[in-house]
mmCIF file of C-alpha atoms in Angstrom:
data_model
loop_
_atom_site.group_PDB
_atom_site.id
_atom_site.type_symbol
_atom_site.label_atom_id
_atom_site.label_comp_id
_atom_site.label_asym_id
_atom_site.label_seq_id
_atom_site.Cartn_x
_atom_site.Cartn_y
_atom_site.Cartn_z
ATOM 1 C CA MET P 6 175.268 122.157 178.887
ATOM 2 C CA ASP P 7 175.616 119.856 176.295
ATOM 3 C CA THR P 8 178.901 119.613 174.164
ATOM 4 C CA LYS P 9 177.083 121.649 171.003
ATOM 5 C CA THR P 10 176.072 124.671 173.397
ATOM 6 C CA ILE P 11 179.451 125.031 174.896
ATOM 7 C CA PHE P 12 180.978 124.845 170.992
ATOM 8 C CA MET P 13 178.459 127.338 169.851
ATOM 9 C CA ALA P 14 179.285 129.713 172.798
ATOM 10 C CA PHE P 15 183.113 129.018 172.384
ATOM 11 C CA PHE P 16 182.729 129.730 168.607
ATOM 12 C CA ILE P 17 180.852 133.024 169.014
ATOM 13 C CA ILE P 18 183.040 134.340 171.481
ATOM 14 C CA ASN P 19 186.234 133.444 169.518
ATOM 15 C CA THR P 20 184.254 135.017 166.379
ATOM 16 C CA LEU P 21 183.548 138.462 168.684
ATOM 17 C CA VAL P 22 187.029 138.805 169.940
ATOM 18 C CA SER P 23 188.601 138.112 166.492
ATOM 19 C CA CYS P 24 186.517 140.733 165.040
ATOM 20 C CA ALA P 25 187.113 143.222 167.973
ATOM 21 C CA TYR P 26 191.012 142.537 167.724
ATOM 22 C CA PRO P 27 191.653 141.472 164.530
ATOM 23 C CA CYS P 28 195.689 141.931 165.093
ATOM 24 C CA LEU P 29 195.343 138.858 167.198
ATOM 25 C CA GLY P 30 196.817 135.908 165.548
ATOM 26 C CA GLN P 31 198.332 138.185 162.841
ATOM 27 C CA GLU P 32 202.086 138.905 162.287
ATOM 28 C CA ASP P 33 202.739 142.609 162.971
ATOM 29 C CA VAL P 34 204.127 143.262 159.789
ATOM 30 C CA ASP P 35 203.939 147.308 159.945
ATOM 31 C CA ASP P 36 207.327 147.622 161.574
ATOM 32 C CA LYS P 37 208.994 145.619 159.091
ATOM 33 C CA PRO P 38 210.394 148.142 156.377
ATOM 34 C CA LEU P 39 209.351 147.517 152.662
ATOM 35 C CA VAL P 40 212.963 147.695 151.391
ATOM 36 C CA ASN P 41 216.430 146.299 153.234
ATOM 37 C CA PRO P 42 217.807 149.854 154.463
ATOM 38 C CA ALA P 43 221.190 148.652 152.716
ATOM 39 C CA GLU P 44 219.305 148.651 149.548
ATOM 40 C CA PHE P 45 217.483 151.983 149.700
ATOM 41 C CA ASP P 46 219.989 154.311 148.207
ATOM 42 C CA THR P 47 219.807 151.763 145.088
ATOM 43 C CA LEU P 48 216.157 152.741 144.787
ATOM 44 C CA ASP P 49 216.879 155.768 142.427
ATOM 45 C CA ALA P 50 218.832 153.895 139.850
ATOM 46 C CA LEU P 51 217.407 154.162 136.394
ATOM 47 C CA SER P 52 217.926 151.690 133.485
ATOM 48 C CA PRO P 53 216.957 153.250 130.131
ATOM 49 C CA ALA P 54 213.666 151.564 129.975
ATOM 50 C CA SER P 55 212.405 152.720 133.454
ATOM 51 C CA HIS P 56 213.697 156.525 132.338
ATOM 52 C CA GLU P 57 211.689 156.313 129.229
ATOM 53 C CA TYR P 58 208.617 154.772 131.445
ATOM 54 C CA ASN P 59 208.766 158.018 133.861
ATOM 55 C CA ILE P 60 209.221 160.419 130.980
ATOM 56 C CA TYR P 61 206.054 158.590 129.257
ATOM 57 C CA MET P 62 204.320 159.142 132.400
ATOM 58 C CA LEU P 63 205.138 162.701 133.131
ATOM 59 C CA GLU P 64 204.043 163.730 129.681
ATOM 60 C CA ASN P 65 200.890 161.918 129.663
ATOM 61 C CA LEU P 66 200.005 163.556 133.185
ATOM 62 C CA PRO P 67 196.877 165.802 132.352
ATOM 63 C CA PRO P 68 198.252 169.575 132.666
ATOM 64 C CA LYS P 69 196.169 170.239 135.667
ATOM 65 C CA TYR P 70 197.558 167.675 137.413
ATOM 66 C CA LYS P 71 201.017 168.798 136.734
ATOM 67 C CA THR P 72 200.034 172.415 137.665
ATOM 68 C CA TYR P 73 198.565 171.236 140.922
ATOM 69 C CA LEU P 74 201.467 168.948 141.751
ATOM 70 C CA GLY P 75 203.569 172.026 141.123
ATOM 71 C CA THR P 76 201.489 174.195 143.444
ATOM 72 C CA CYS P 77 202.255 171.582 146.228
ATOM 73 C CA ALA P 78 205.781 171.695 145.513
ATOM 74 C CA ASP P 79 205.926 175.497 146.004
ATOM 75 C CA LYS P 80 203.943 175.132 149.091
ATOM 76 C CA MET P 81 206.789 172.786 150.394
ATOM 77 C CA GLY P 82 209.631 174.982 149.417
ATOM 78 C CA LEU P 83 212.594 173.911 147.351
ATOM 79 C CA SER P 84 214.353 172.509 150.293
ATOM 80 C CA GLY P 85 211.100 170.512 151.053
ATOM 81 C CA ILE P 86 211.166 169.134 147.922
ATOM 82 C CA LEU P 87 214.549 168.297 147.347
ATOM 83 C CA GLU P 88 215.501 167.198 151.005
ATOM 84 C CA CYS P 89 212.433 166.336 152.586
ATOM 85 C CA ASN P 90 211.369 163.784 149.604
ATOM 86 C CA GLU P 91 213.977 160.992 150.330
ATOM 87 C CA ASP P 92 213.475 161.625 154.210
ATOM 88 C CA VAL P 93 209.597 160.880 153.845
ATOM 89 C CA LEU P 94 210.490 158.091 151.378
ATOM 90 C CA SER P 95 213.041 156.820 153.854
ATOM 91 C CA GLU P 96 210.371 156.757 156.595
ATOM 92 C CA ILE P 97 207.650 155.164 154.442
ATOM 93 C CA LEU P 98 210.038 152.227 153.049
ATOM 94 C CA ILE P 99 212.626 152.007 156.016
ATOM 95 C CA ASN P 100 210.905 153.361 158.949
ATOM 96 C CA LYS P 101 213.456 155.902 159.295
ATOM 97 C CA PRO P 102 211.763 158.732 160.966
ATOM 98 C CA VAL P 103 211.318 162.139 159.306
ATOM 99 C CA SER P 104 213.150 165.032 160.954
ATOM 100 C CA ARG P 105 210.993 168.162 162.999
ATOM 101 C CA GLU P 106 212.306 170.365 160.075
ATOM 102 C CA CYS P 107 210.827 168.149 157.577
ATOM 103 C CA CYS P 108 207.705 167.545 159.435
ATOM 104 C CA LEU P 109 207.569 171.466 159.283
ATOM 105 C CA MET P 110 207.994 171.801 155.559
ATOM 106 C CA VAL P 111 205.107 168.599 155.061
ATOM 107 C CA VAL P 112 202.270 170.172 157.148
ATOM 108 C CA ARG P 113 203.111 173.298 155.462
ATOM 109 C CA ALA P 114 202.142 172.057 152.339
ATOM 110 C CA GLY P 115 198.832 170.296 153.804
ATOM 111 C CA LYS P 116 197.717 166.894 153.892
ATOM 112 C CA GLU P 117 195.921 166.942 150.329
ATOM 113 C CA CYS P 118 199.184 168.017 148.794
ATOM 114 C CA TYR P 119 201.429 165.679 150.645
ATOM 115 C CA MET P 120 199.182 162.649 149.620
ATOM 116 C CA GLU P 121 199.042 164.007 146.205
ATOM 117 C CA ILE P 122 202.957 164.106 145.963
ATOM 118 C CA ARG P 123 203.349 160.503 147.845
ATOM 119 C CA LYS P 124 200.751 158.890 145.145
ATOM 120 C CA PHE P 125 202.718 160.608 142.249
ATOM 121 C CA MET P 126 206.121 159.591 143.472
ATOM 122 C CA PHE P 127 204.910 155.675 143.778
ATOM 123 C CA ARG P 128 203.770 156.126 140.111
ATOM 124 C CA LEU P 129 207.436 156.580 139.308
ATOM 125 C CA TYR P 130 209.126 153.208 137.993
ATOM 126 C CA GLN P 131 211.523 152.455 140.856
ATOM 127 C CA LEU P 132 208.674 152.896 143.435
ATOM 128 C CA LYS P 133 205.771 151.746 141.662
ATOM 129 C CA ARG P 134 206.062 148.068 143.071
ATOM 130 C CA PHE P 135 205.363 149.313 146.524
ATOM 131 C CA ALA P 136 202.466 151.649 145.822
ATOM 132 C CA SER P 137 199.666 149.045 146.893
ATOM 133 C CA GLN P 138 201.474 148.745 150.346
ATOM 134 C CA VAL P 139 202.221 152.413 151.274
ATOM 135 C CA SER P 140 198.799 154.120 151.708
ATOM 136 C CA PHE P 141 198.707 153.367 155.477
ATOM 137 C CA LYS P 142 202.366 153.858 155.940
ATOM 138 C CA THR P 143 202.112 157.611 154.029
ATOM 139 C CA ASN P 144 198.884 158.259 155.951
ATOM 140 C CA GLU P 145 200.750 157.163 159.194
ATOM 141 C CA VAL P 146 203.726 159.416 158.225
ATOM 142 C CA TRP P 147 201.519 162.290 157.815
ATOM 143 C CA ASN P 148 199.885 161.778 161.295
ATOM 144 C CA ARG P 149 203.049 161.422 163.158
ATOM 145 C CA CYS P 150 204.242 164.806 161.327
ATOM 146 C CA SER P 151 201.148 166.946 161.870
ATOM 147 C CA ALA P 152 201.144 165.514 165.760
ATOM 148 C CA GLU P 153 204.682 166.574 166.262
ATOM 149 C CA VAL P 154 204.257 169.859 164.686
ATOM 150 C CA GLU P 155 201.057 171.012 166.143
ATOM 151 C CA SER P 156 201.932 169.555 169.558
ATOM 152 C CA PRO P 157 202.161 172.330 172.306
ATOM 153 C CA SER P 158 205.241 170.550 173.999
ATOM 154 C CA SER P 159 207.330 169.917 170.573
ATOM 155 C CA SER P 160 207.110 173.709 169.595
ATOM 156 C CA GLN P 161 210.029 175.542 170.126
ATOM 157 C CA ASP P 162 209.455 178.821 168.285
ATOM 158 C CA HIS P 163 208.984 177.053 164.962
ATOM 159 C CA THR P 164 206.089 178.538 162.857
ATOM 160 C CA ILE P 165 204.594 177.123 159.750
#
């Protein structure tokens, strides 16, 4: 075999391996939080300009979309929206796992509602800078919660 054939074989094998395992040679950034956990509590601080942005954004949502979001919020229940919203954001942004109770409320709302509420949340001024980075993590939270809630070994007389 000549050098050119060996090089081509090595190149083809290397290409096939990198296509089959794209994470090889890449830093695993999925485990890094998007927000420093110490700074998480400051995310909801609003300046007058950011408050105006959120009001403008809310006022310009289509009425059907507002109704849909309201229906989704009703499916989660008041405690689901008030308590679980911050928990879900914590898991998405700082990798702090959502409780089983919160997972129950998330799954009760359904995947479509869960995803739409998340999409809406990341349109708010204080979270919009993360919007392009959270779709994978948002889906990951849903998958974990639905697996945990639907797993026979994890059910402890909880009903959805």
